[in-house]
Short mmCIF file of C-alpha atoms and ligand atoms in Angstrom, two decimals:
data_model
loop_
_atom_site.label_atom_id
_atom_site.label_comp_id
_atom_site.label_asym_id
_atom_site.label_seq_id
_atom_site.Cartn_x
_atom_site.Cartn_y
_atom_site.Cartn_z
CA UNK A 1 -25.69 -46.24 -219.09
CA UNK A 2 -28.40 -47.37 -216.74
CA UNK A 3 -31.77 -45.53 -216.45
CA UNK A 4 -31.90 -45.84 -212.65
CA UNK A 5 -30.74 -42.93 -210.48
CA UNK A 6 -27.12 -42.16 -210.42
CA UNK A 7 -25.28 -42.70 -207.05
CA UNK A 8 -22.37 -40.90 -205.41
CA UNK A 9 -20.03 -41.90 -202.57
CA UNK A 10 -17.70 -39.64 -200.37
CA UNK A 11 -15.00 -40.87 -198.14
CA UNK A 12 -13.63 -38.06 -195.91
CA UNK A 13 -10.25 -37.97 -194.37
CA UNK A 14 -8.77 -35.34 -191.97
CA UNK A 15 -10.27 -32.62 -189.73
CA UNK A 16 -13.59 -31.12 -189.10
CA UNK A 17 -13.17 -28.57 -191.88
CA UNK A 18 -12.85 -31.41 -194.41
CA UNK A 19 -15.97 -33.06 -192.76
CA UNK A 20 -17.92 -29.79 -193.12
CA UNK A 21 -16.81 -29.38 -196.74
CA UNK A 22 -17.91 -32.99 -197.55
CA UNK A 23 -21.32 -32.26 -196.14
CA UNK A 24 -21.60 -29.27 -198.42
CA UNK A 25 -20.38 -31.20 -201.47
CA UNK A 26 -22.82 -34.02 -200.63
CA UNK A 27 -25.60 -31.37 -200.62
CA UNK A 28 -24.58 -30.24 -204.05
CA UNK A 29 -24.57 -33.75 -205.48
CA UNK A 30 -27.96 -34.39 -204.03
CA UNK A 31 -29.22 -31.15 -205.53
CA UNK A 32 -27.99 -32.41 -208.84
CA UNK A 33 -30.16 -35.60 -208.42
CA UNK A 34 -27.48 -38.09 -207.20
CA UNK A 35 -28.25 -40.53 -204.33
CA UNK A 36 -25.96 -41.51 -201.62
CA UNK A 37 -24.32 -44.82 -201.75
CA UNK A 38 -22.60 -46.33 -198.61
CA UNK A 39 -20.66 -48.67 -200.88
CA UNK A 40 -18.12 -46.91 -203.21
CA UNK A 41 -18.39 -49.92 -205.66
CA UNK A 42 -22.02 -49.10 -206.29
CA UNK A 43 -21.44 -45.42 -206.95
CA UNK A 44 -21.09 -43.65 -210.28
CA UNK A 45 -19.30 -40.63 -208.74
CA UNK A 46 -16.66 -41.21 -206.10
CA UNK A 47 -15.17 -38.35 -204.22
CA UNK A 48 -12.18 -38.67 -201.85
CA UNK A 49 -11.92 -35.64 -199.62
CA UNK A 50 -8.20 -35.84 -198.56
CA UNK A 51 -5.93 -34.74 -195.81
CA UNK A 52 -2.19 -34.22 -195.99
CA UNK A 53 -1.41 -32.99 -192.45
CA UNK A 54 0.89 -36.05 -191.83
CA UNK A 55 2.44 -38.49 -194.45
CA UNK A 56 0.39 -41.46 -193.30
CA UNK A 57 -2.86 -39.51 -193.83
CA UNK A 58 -1.79 -38.72 -197.36
CA UNK A 59 -0.65 -42.27 -198.15
CA UNK A 60 -4.12 -43.65 -197.24
CA UNK A 61 -5.88 -41.98 -200.11
CA UNK A 62 -3.48 -43.49 -202.80
CA UNK A 63 -4.45 -47.10 -201.77
CA UNK A 64 -8.18 -46.24 -201.92
CA UNK A 65 -7.62 -44.44 -205.26
CA UNK A 66 -5.71 -47.31 -206.88
CA UNK A 67 -8.70 -49.72 -206.37
CA UNK A 68 -11.19 -47.32 -207.93
CA UNK A 69 -8.87 -46.46 -210.78
CA UNK A 70 -8.76 -50.14 -211.79
CA UNK A 71 -12.56 -50.28 -211.67
CA UNK A 72 -12.79 -47.31 -214.01
CA UNK A 73 -11.22 -49.54 -216.74
CA UNK A 74 -14.30 -51.76 -216.68
CA UNK A 75 -16.77 -48.89 -216.08
CA UNK A 76 -15.56 -45.82 -218.16
CA UNK A 77 -18.51 -43.69 -217.15
CA UNK A 78 -17.30 -43.79 -213.35
CA UNK A 79 -16.36 -40.29 -212.26
CA UNK A 80 -13.34 -40.03 -209.89
CA UNK A 81 -12.67 -36.98 -207.89
CA UNK A 82 -9.93 -36.05 -205.46
CA UNK A 83 -10.86 -32.97 -203.40
CA UNK A 84 -9.31 -31.52 -200.35
CA UNK A 85 -5.73 -30.93 -199.18
CA UNK A 86 -3.92 -33.53 -201.06
CA UNK A 87 -5.60 -32.26 -204.23
CA UNK A 88 -4.44 -28.72 -203.40
CA UNK A 89 -0.92 -29.85 -202.57
CA UNK A 90 -0.41 -32.14 -205.53
CA UNK A 91 -2.54 -30.46 -208.18
CA UNK A 92 -1.66 -31.72 -211.70
CA UNK A 93 0.87 -34.08 -210.23
CA UNK A 94 -1.99 -36.26 -209.12
CA UNK A 95 -3.23 -36.54 -212.64
CA UNK A 96 0.08 -37.77 -213.85
CA UNK A 97 0.14 -40.27 -211.00
CA UNK A 98 -3.49 -41.33 -211.53
CA UNK A 99 -4.50 -40.57 -215.09
CA UNK A 100 -7.97 -42.15 -214.41
CA UNK A 101 -9.03 -38.97 -212.29
CA UNK A 102 -11.55 -36.65 -213.70
CA UNK A 103 -11.38 -33.89 -211.16
CA UNK A 104 -8.80 -32.57 -208.81
CA UNK A 105 -10.22 -29.80 -206.63
CA UNK A 106 -8.72 -27.79 -203.64
CA UNK A 107 -10.65 -27.09 -200.53
CA UNK A 108 -11.41 -23.51 -201.55
CA UNK A 109 -13.36 -24.89 -204.61
CA UNK A 110 -15.80 -27.13 -202.54
CA UNK A 111 -18.77 -24.94 -203.16
CA UNK A 112 -18.09 -24.98 -206.90
CA UNK A 113 -18.49 -28.82 -207.27
CA UNK A 114 -21.53 -28.43 -209.50
CA UNK A 115 -19.70 -26.13 -212.11
CA UNK A 116 -16.60 -28.29 -212.09
CA UNK A 117 -18.59 -31.51 -212.50
CA UNK A 118 -20.44 -29.97 -215.42
CA UNK A 119 -17.08 -29.42 -217.13
CA UNK A 120 -16.15 -33.08 -216.42
CA UNK A 121 -19.48 -34.22 -217.94
CA UNK A 122 -18.65 -32.11 -220.98
CA UNK A 123 -15.58 -34.33 -221.48
CA UNK A 124 -12.82 -32.46 -219.68
CA UNK A 125 -10.23 -33.51 -217.14
CA UNK A 126 -10.36 -30.59 -214.59
CA UNK A 127 -7.88 -29.34 -212.09
CA UNK A 128 -9.15 -26.46 -209.81
CA UNK A 129 -6.47 -25.40 -207.40
CA UNK A 130 -6.03 -21.71 -208.00
CA UNK A 131 -6.61 -19.42 -204.93
CA UNK A 132 -10.09 -17.92 -204.97
CA UNK A 133 -12.37 -15.85 -202.91
CA UNK A 134 -14.72 -18.49 -201.35
CA UNK A 135 -18.13 -17.81 -202.54
CA UNK A 136 -20.68 -17.49 -199.77
CA UNK A 137 -22.21 -20.70 -199.01
CA UNK A 138 -25.45 -20.96 -200.79
CA UNK A 139 -25.55 -24.75 -200.81
CA UNK A 140 -27.66 -26.92 -198.49
CA UNK A 141 -25.25 -29.34 -196.73
CA UNK A 142 -26.33 -32.96 -196.35
CA UNK A 143 -25.35 -33.23 -192.70
CA UNK A 144 -24.40 -36.59 -191.15
CA UNK A 145 -26.02 -35.65 -187.87
CA UNK A 146 -29.56 -34.33 -187.16
CA UNK A 147 -28.46 -33.15 -183.63
CA UNK A 148 -25.01 -31.48 -184.02
CA UNK A 149 -23.67 -29.33 -186.90
CA UNK A 150 -20.58 -27.69 -187.93
CA UNK A 151 -20.66 -24.07 -189.16
CA UNK A 152 -17.65 -22.50 -190.76
CA UNK A 153 -16.69 -19.05 -189.61
CA UNK A 154 -13.23 -18.51 -191.07
CA UNK A 155 -11.50 -20.37 -193.75
CA UNK A 156 -7.69 -20.64 -194.25
CA UNK A 157 -4.89 -19.74 -191.99
CA UNK A 158 -2.33 -16.84 -192.11
CA UNK A 159 0.04 -18.40 -189.48
CA UNK A 160 3.31 -19.91 -190.71
CA UNK A 161 4.00 -22.72 -188.13
CA UNK A 162 7.17 -24.31 -189.53
CA UNK A 163 5.79 -27.86 -189.57
CA UNK A 164 2.40 -27.20 -190.99
CA UNK A 165 0.96 -27.61 -194.57
CA UNK A 166 -2.39 -25.95 -193.80
CA UNK A 167 -1.63 -22.38 -194.95
CA UNK A 168 -0.30 -23.85 -198.23
CA UNK A 169 -3.44 -25.85 -198.84
CA UNK A 170 -6.24 -23.84 -197.26
CA UNK A 171 -4.91 -20.43 -198.34
CA UNK A 172 -5.34 -17.10 -196.66
CA UNK A 173 -7.90 -16.30 -193.90
CA UNK A 174 -11.33 -15.44 -195.06
CA UNK A 175 -14.08 -14.74 -192.60
CA UNK A 176 -17.78 -15.09 -193.28
CA UNK A 177 -19.90 -12.23 -192.30
CA UNK A 178 -21.67 -12.46 -188.73
CA UNK A 179 -24.99 -12.24 -190.67
CA UNK A 180 -24.38 -15.23 -192.84
CA UNK A 181 -23.25 -17.27 -189.85
CA UNK A 182 -26.26 -16.32 -187.72
CA UNK A 183 -28.57 -17.02 -190.71
CA UNK A 184 -27.13 -20.50 -191.01
CA UNK A 185 -27.45 -21.13 -187.29
CA UNK A 186 -31.07 -19.85 -187.29
CA UNK A 187 -31.84 -22.38 -190.16
CA UNK A 188 -30.13 -25.18 -188.04
CA UNK A 189 -32.31 -24.17 -184.98
CA UNK A 190 -35.44 -24.41 -187.12
CA UNK A 191 -34.44 -27.85 -188.26
CA UNK A 192 -34.21 -29.07 -184.77
CA UNK A 193 -30.31 -28.95 -184.35
CA UNK A 194 -29.27 -28.44 -180.73
CA UNK A 195 -25.53 -27.89 -180.95
CA UNK A 196 -23.34 -25.93 -183.31
CA UNK A 197 -19.57 -26.03 -183.45
CA UNK A 198 -18.17 -22.89 -185.03
CA UNK A 199 -15.04 -23.83 -187.10
CA UNK A 200 -11.84 -22.34 -188.09
CA UNK A 201 -8.22 -23.49 -188.23
CA UNK A 202 -7.33 -20.43 -186.20
CA UNK A 203 -10.68 -19.32 -185.00
CA UNK A 204 -9.15 -16.48 -182.93
CA UNK A 205 -8.37 -14.76 -186.21
CA UNK A 206 -12.07 -14.43 -186.99
CA UNK A 207 -13.02 -11.04 -188.28
CA UNK A 208 -9.46 -9.61 -188.87
CA UNK A 209 -10.18 -9.43 -192.58
CA UNK A 210 -13.66 -7.98 -192.23
CA UNK A 211 -14.08 -4.21 -192.42
CA UNK A 212 -14.53 -2.02 -189.28
CA UNK A 213 -12.75 -0.96 -186.13
CA UNK A 214 -14.15 0.12 -182.79
CA UNK A 215 -13.41 3.57 -181.27
CA UNK A 216 -10.82 1.74 -178.98
CA UNK A 217 -9.04 0.69 -182.12
CA UNK A 218 -9.78 -2.96 -182.14
CA UNK A 219 -11.38 -5.10 -184.97
CA UNK A 220 -15.09 -4.66 -184.90
CA UNK A 221 -15.70 -8.33 -185.55
CA UNK A 222 -13.97 -10.77 -183.20
CA UNK A 223 -14.79 -14.21 -182.06
CA UNK A 224 -15.99 -12.88 -178.88
CA UNK A 225 -18.39 -10.42 -180.64
CA UNK A 226 -19.41 -13.26 -182.81
CA UNK A 227 -20.43 -15.39 -179.70
CA UNK A 228 -22.44 -12.57 -178.25
CA UNK A 229 -24.16 -12.07 -181.57
CA UNK A 230 -25.16 -15.68 -182.16
CA UNK A 231 -25.70 -16.96 -178.58
CA UNK A 232 -29.45 -16.36 -178.60
CA UNK A 233 -30.30 -18.17 -181.78
CA UNK A 234 -33.54 -20.07 -180.97
CA UNK A 235 -33.33 -23.79 -180.64
CA UNK A 236 -29.57 -24.11 -180.57
CA UNK A 237 -28.82 -25.01 -176.98
CA UNK A 238 -25.10 -25.57 -177.15
CA UNK A 239 -22.30 -23.62 -178.88
CA UNK A 240 -18.69 -24.79 -179.26
CA UNK A 241 -15.81 -23.42 -181.24
CA UNK A 242 -12.47 -24.69 -182.44
CA UNK A 243 -9.51 -24.42 -182.90
CA UNK A 244 -8.12 -21.80 -180.57
CA UNK A 245 -4.52 -20.37 -180.95
CA UNK A 246 -2.77 -19.42 -177.66
CA UNK A 247 -1.07 -16.61 -179.40
CA UNK A 248 -4.34 -14.77 -179.93
CA UNK A 249 -6.55 -16.16 -177.10
CA UNK A 250 -8.01 -13.33 -175.01
CA UNK A 251 -9.33 -12.93 -171.41
CA UNK A 252 -12.40 -11.20 -173.09
CA UNK A 253 -13.16 -14.52 -174.89
CA UNK A 254 -12.95 -16.49 -171.66
CA UNK A 255 -15.29 -13.93 -169.89
CA UNK A 256 -17.77 -14.30 -172.71
CA UNK A 257 -17.70 -18.00 -172.42
CA UNK A 258 -18.33 -17.79 -168.63
CA UNK A 259 -21.12 -15.45 -169.14
CA UNK A 260 -22.98 -17.00 -172.11
CA UNK A 261 -25.07 -19.96 -170.92
CA UNK A 262 -25.05 -21.75 -174.31
CA UNK A 263 -21.29 -21.64 -174.77
CA UNK A 264 -19.97 -24.93 -173.47
CA UNK A 265 -17.24 -25.31 -170.80
CA UNK A 266 -14.69 -26.84 -173.11
CA UNK A 267 -11.53 -25.32 -174.66
CA UNK A 268 -9.51 -26.86 -177.34
CA UNK A 269 -6.14 -25.09 -177.34
CA UNK A 270 -3.20 -26.83 -179.02
CA UNK A 271 0.16 -26.06 -177.36
CA UNK A 272 2.27 -28.42 -179.54
CA UNK A 273 5.21 -28.27 -177.26
CA UNK A 274 6.11 -27.52 -173.63
CA UNK A 275 9.42 -26.17 -174.45
CA UNK A 276 10.20 -22.58 -175.27
CA UNK A 277 13.09 -23.29 -177.63
CA UNK A 278 11.00 -25.76 -179.61
CA UNK A 279 7.94 -23.35 -179.58
CA UNK A 280 10.28 -20.76 -181.12
CA UNK A 281 11.52 -23.01 -183.87
CA UNK A 282 7.90 -23.93 -184.53
CA UNK A 283 7.23 -20.14 -184.86
CA UNK A 284 4.20 -20.53 -182.57
CA UNK A 285 4.55 -17.09 -181.02
CA UNK A 286 4.03 -17.81 -177.33
CA UNK A 287 5.94 -19.44 -174.44
CA UNK A 288 4.77 -22.22 -172.17
CA UNK A 289 4.42 -19.64 -169.36
CA UNK A 290 1.87 -17.87 -171.47
CA UNK A 291 0.03 -20.99 -172.17
CA UNK A 292 -0.09 -21.78 -168.41
CA UNK A 293 -1.41 -18.24 -167.79
CA UNK A 294 -4.28 -18.77 -170.30
CA UNK A 295 -5.29 -22.11 -168.65
CA UNK A 296 -5.14 -20.44 -165.19
CA UNK A 297 -7.42 -17.64 -166.36
CA UNK A 298 -9.81 -20.18 -167.87
CA UNK A 299 -9.87 -21.89 -164.55
CA UNK A 300 -10.53 -18.70 -162.67
CA UNK A 301 -13.60 -17.95 -164.62
CA UNK A 302 -14.73 -21.42 -165.54
CA UNK A 303 -13.35 -23.73 -162.78
CA UNK A 304 -14.71 -26.97 -164.27
CA UNK A 305 -13.84 -26.34 -167.84
CA UNK A 306 -12.42 -29.29 -169.79
CA UNK A 307 -9.18 -28.54 -171.60
CA UNK A 308 -7.88 -30.37 -174.63
CA UNK A 309 -5.09 -29.71 -177.02
CA UNK A 310 -2.82 -31.03 -179.73
CA UNK A 311 0.88 -31.71 -179.26
CA UNK A 312 3.69 -32.84 -181.55
CA UNK A 313 6.68 -34.95 -180.36
CA UNK A 314 9.98 -35.37 -182.13
CA UNK A 315 10.20 -32.04 -183.93
CA UNK A 316 13.56 -31.57 -185.58
CA UNK A 317 16.26 -31.08 -182.98
CA UNK A 318 14.02 -31.82 -180.00
CA UNK A 319 16.13 -33.11 -177.19
CA UNK A 320 15.11 -35.58 -174.48
CA UNK A 321 15.08 -32.76 -172.01
CA UNK A 322 12.96 -30.61 -174.28
CA UNK A 323 10.53 -33.46 -174.66
CA UNK A 324 10.42 -33.85 -170.94
CA UNK A 325 9.17 -30.28 -170.83
CA UNK A 326 6.20 -31.25 -172.86
CA UNK A 327 5.51 -34.25 -170.33
CA UNK A 328 5.78 -31.72 -167.55
CA UNK A 329 3.34 -29.31 -169.14
CA UNK A 330 0.86 -32.13 -169.74
CA UNK A 331 1.19 -33.30 -166.10
CA UNK A 332 0.90 -29.91 -164.69
CA UNK A 333 -2.15 -28.71 -166.66
CA UNK A 334 -4.06 -31.96 -166.36
CA UNK A 335 -5.58 -32.29 -169.79
CA UNK A 336 -8.98 -33.93 -170.38
CA UNK A 337 -7.84 -34.97 -173.78
CA UNK A 338 -4.91 -34.53 -175.95
CA UNK A 339 -4.29 -35.31 -179.69
CA UNK A 340 -0.74 -36.43 -180.01
CA UNK A 341 1.23 -36.96 -183.11
CA UNK A 342 4.92 -37.77 -184.09
CA UNK A 343 6.35 -35.10 -186.27
CA UNK A 344 5.99 -35.77 -189.95
CA UNK A 345 8.04 -33.71 -192.37
CA UNK A 346 5.64 -32.11 -195.00
CA UNK A 347 6.66 -30.96 -198.47
CA UNK A 348 6.84 -27.22 -198.87
CA UNK A 349 7.29 -26.47 -195.05
CA UNK A 350 10.51 -25.10 -193.56
CA UNK A 351 11.11 -27.67 -190.93
CA UNK A 352 10.98 -30.60 -193.41
CA UNK A 353 14.43 -29.59 -194.84
CA UNK A 354 16.08 -28.82 -191.61
CA UNK A 355 18.93 -31.11 -190.53
CA UNK A 356 18.75 -32.94 -187.29
CA UNK A 357 15.44 -34.81 -188.14
CA UNK A 358 14.90 -37.45 -185.35
CA UNK A 359 14.78 -41.09 -186.02
CA UNK A 360 11.42 -42.92 -186.27
CA UNK A 361 12.51 -44.98 -183.20
CA UNK A 362 12.94 -41.90 -181.03
CA UNK A 363 9.69 -40.27 -182.30
CA UNK A 364 7.52 -43.41 -181.71
CA UNK A 365 9.23 -43.92 -178.19
CA UNK A 366 8.30 -40.39 -177.22
CA UNK A 367 4.96 -40.67 -178.71
CA UNK A 368 4.22 -43.73 -176.61
CA UNK A 369 5.44 -42.18 -173.40
CA UNK A 370 3.38 -39.07 -173.95
CA UNK A 371 0.20 -41.20 -174.80
CA UNK A 372 0.77 -43.24 -171.53
CA UNK A 373 0.80 -40.00 -169.48
CA UNK A 374 -2.30 -38.68 -171.20
CA UNK A 375 -4.34 -41.74 -170.60
CA UNK A 376 -3.31 -41.64 -166.94
CA UNK A 377 -4.14 -38.01 -166.48
CA UNK A 378 -7.43 -38.18 -168.42
CA UNK A 379 -8.39 -41.12 -166.14
CA UNK A 380 -7.69 -38.84 -163.12
CA UNK A 381 -9.67 -36.03 -164.59
CA UNK A 382 -12.60 -38.25 -165.25
CA UNK A 383 -12.84 -38.98 -161.56
CA UNK A 384 -14.44 -35.67 -160.80
CA UNK A 385 -17.44 -36.76 -162.74
CA UNK A 386 -18.23 -39.71 -160.36
CA UNK A 387 -21.60 -39.32 -158.80
CA UNK A 388 -22.32 -35.96 -160.49
CA UNK A 389 -25.31 -34.95 -162.43
CA UNK A 390 -24.31 -34.10 -165.96
CA UNK A 391 -26.33 -32.70 -168.87
CA UNK A 392 -26.00 -35.04 -171.98
CA UNK A 393 -27.05 -34.19 -175.51
CA UNK A 394 -28.08 -37.57 -177.03
CA UNK A 395 -26.61 -37.99 -180.51
CA UNK A 396 -26.89 -41.68 -181.30
CA UNK A 397 -27.22 -45.30 -180.25
CA UNK A 398 -24.09 -46.93 -178.58
CA UNK A 399 -22.89 -48.99 -181.61
CA UNK A 400 -21.52 -51.61 -179.13
CA UNK A 401 -24.78 -51.86 -177.00
CA UNK A 402 -28.06 -51.19 -178.66
CA UNK A 403 -29.78 -50.84 -175.31
CA UNK A 404 -27.78 -47.79 -174.69
CA UNK A 405 -27.66 -44.33 -176.16
CA UNK A 406 -24.57 -41.94 -176.29
CA UNK A 407 -23.92 -38.28 -176.26
CA UNK A 408 -21.64 -35.70 -174.74
CA UNK A 409 -21.51 -33.61 -171.65
CA UNK A 410 -21.16 -29.94 -172.11
CA UNK A 411 -17.40 -30.53 -171.37
CA UNK A 412 -17.35 -32.83 -174.22
CA UNK A 413 -17.01 -36.13 -172.38
CA UNK A 414 -18.61 -38.99 -174.34
CA UNK A 415 -21.27 -40.53 -172.00
CA UNK A 416 -23.49 -43.65 -172.30
CA UNK A 417 -26.74 -44.56 -170.62
CA UNK A 418 -29.59 -46.96 -170.97
CA UNK A 419 -32.35 -45.70 -173.21
CA UNK A 420 -34.29 -45.84 -176.50
CA UNK A 421 -32.73 -43.73 -179.24
CA UNK A 422 -35.97 -43.26 -181.00
CA UNK A 423 -37.36 -41.44 -177.92
CA UNK A 424 -34.12 -39.70 -176.88
CA UNK A 425 -32.30 -38.54 -179.98
CA UNK A 426 -31.59 -34.78 -179.75
CA UNK A 427 -32.83 -34.56 -176.17
CA UNK A 428 -30.87 -33.04 -173.32
CA UNK A 429 -30.90 -35.45 -170.47
CA UNK A 430 -29.70 -35.18 -166.90
CA UNK A 431 -27.52 -38.23 -166.21
CA UNK A 432 -26.17 -39.37 -162.85
CA UNK A 433 -22.64 -40.61 -163.58
CA UNK A 434 -21.92 -43.95 -162.09
CA UNK A 435 -18.74 -45.23 -164.08
CA UNK A 436 -15.80 -43.30 -165.20
CA UNK A 437 -13.14 -44.30 -167.66
CA UNK A 438 -10.25 -42.08 -169.15
CA UNK A 439 -12.22 -40.85 -172.12
CA UNK A 440 -15.82 -41.77 -171.48
CA UNK A 441 -18.53 -42.06 -168.85
CA UNK A 442 -21.49 -44.16 -168.00
CA UNK A 443 -24.59 -43.12 -166.06
CA UNK A 444 -28.32 -43.41 -165.24
CA UNK A 445 -30.85 -40.92 -166.79
CA UNK A 446 -32.59 -38.96 -164.21
CA UNK A 447 -34.51 -36.33 -166.05
CA UNK A 448 -35.25 -35.31 -169.78
CA UNK A 449 -35.13 -31.49 -170.19
CA UNK A 450 -37.99 -30.22 -172.22
CA UNK A 451 -36.55 -27.53 -174.47
CA UNK A 452 -39.15 -24.94 -175.49
CA UNK A 453 -38.05 -23.10 -178.56
CA UNK A 454 -38.88 -19.51 -178.76
N1 SAH B 501 -4.74 -24.90 -186.53
C1 SAH B 501 -4.57 -25.77 -185.41
C2 SAH B 501 -4.28 -27.21 -185.88
C3 SAH B 501 -4.07 -27.53 -187.18
S1 SAH B 501 -3.54 -29.19 -187.72
C4 SAH B 501 -3.39 -25.25 -184.54
O1 SAH B 501 -3.01 -24.21 -184.82
O2 SAH B 501 -3.08 -25.86 -183.64
C5 SAH B 501 -3.98 -30.19 -186.43
C6 SAH B 501 -2.80 -30.78 -185.70
O3 SAH B 501 -2.07 -31.64 -186.40
C7 SAH B 501 -1.94 -29.70 -185.15
O4 SAH B 501 -2.37 -29.21 -184.03
C8 SAH B 501 -0.61 -30.47 -184.92
O5 SAH B 501 -0.65 -31.02 -183.59
C9 SAH B 501 -0.73 -31.61 -185.96
N2 SAH B 501 0.28 -31.44 -186.97
C10 SAH B 501 0.34 -30.34 -187.90
N3 SAH B 501 1.28 -30.60 -188.71
C11 SAH B 501 2.01 -31.70 -188.30
C12 SAH B 501 3.17 -32.29 -188.77
N4 SAH B 501 3.94 -31.93 -189.79
N5 SAH B 501 3.53 -33.48 -188.08
C13 SAH B 501 2.89 -33.89 -187.06
N6 SAH B 501 1.73 -33.37 -186.64
C14 SAH B 501 1.33 -32.29 -187.18
FE1 SF4 B 502 -1.06 -24.90 -189.04
FE2 SF4 B 502 -0.17 -23.20 -187.37
FE3 SF4 B 502 -2.21 -22.55 -189.06
FE4 SF4 B 502 -2.59 -24.23 -187.04
S1 SF4 B 502 -2.05 -22.02 -186.69
S2 SF4 B 502 -3.26 -24.37 -189.12
S3 SF4 B 502 -0.67 -25.38 -186.87
S4 SF4 B 502 0.03 -23.05 -189.52
FE1 F3S B 503 -5.87 -32.34 -192.99
FE2 F3S B 503 -6.44 -30.31 -194.56
FE3 F3S B 503 -7.57 -30.54 -192.25
S1 F3S B 503 -4.41 -31.17 -194.31
S2 F3S B 503 -6.08 -31.70 -190.95
S3 F3S B 503 -7.88 -31.92 -193.98
S4 F3S B 503 -6.96 -28.69 -193.17
#
């Protein structure tokens, strides 16, 4: 064993929840005296925080793991950890497949990393996948950004969409208290963070599991109430939230977004399919008409709002005509961005064992056609920015052009402009847009806004 400090490396797959979990686990490791190593081959503790939403996401981790498992034969004190959703899904099976592993831990156990590692250092091989009440986050995350931050508001998901593994791997909904959320945001404000994204797989479910009802009989704590409660946190200039579910999305929430100046004009509301029969088989609990009504209401209150979503093509039994209903919805709504995916059967989900699975050819053909449409429409939507003055929060240097910095508009469009990152990082800059592309913009800086924190 060397006397120098021990190093850790984390590779993160999957969604923002996993990224947020990784930042908390990195915080725990640093607290334990470990130092970050960019190169996994220099690390003494390697943690893969995994995703199993589609088969290709899951397969990725096995190839990474194979390499490190080999290394462990030469360096037996190497500690190998699989965390996240594959860990939860596979549990002990993972140990049989990769016996070199020291620790397999589901997402609900992220905050327990220190205890679990202690057991490993005592000589045990540990599997932590039992459902638990997530302990309040007392850890200090090591956040990747100094400008934007994620704050979990609700863990888990109680929906049962027939294609989705998330409820199996993330467990039941557990909301954090408004006080804990506000306290975390206040700390972020003090540290100079300018933007916070509130996170939940189904963020509209926020508060349903917390005690308290209003005299009108609604839950006392809703996402809307939370936004009113946190919107004046000093220093935090922008608030975003994701992911919204059309089934529970309310007009009250839209009005709050219109009213509260820090809440950004961007809504991420996955629709998954534009066909009512498919939506029913997915058990999504809404029709495409309802989805269209939501978007109309958003545009009534917040006319310039950016709308993004997720969609799946090639769900079992989806006909050509049903797929065309998805294309039609995409064309009618005019999305600013759309995450698209070909349906992937997931173990333990109802749709995976249905007959009439579509061939890979049909799925990839539909995916391509949808992506083509999305790019065309996003390019059209980008046109509206031409010549406009947009507020950009500078996050980083443009990795492809060091003379430029990059950030996002309030509507979440990636924007580049000439400038020095050392001066501008974390600043809100008014930028005159001079070039538009489907998913990004370029402009000239006009004015740096001085933010006076109170
Ligand atoms: N909670 C969010 C999204 C969760 S997963 C929601 O309700 O919309 C992120 C995205 O992955 C989903 O929106 C869906 O488009 C996609 N996805 C989930 N399961 C999938 C599967 N089995 N095959 C393909 N895409 C899937
Ligand atoms: Fe999955 Fe549906 Fe829950 Fe989203 S709402 S995480 S798609 S089960
Ligand atoms: Fe993947 Fe788990 Fe997120 S399966 S998408 S990392 S909730």
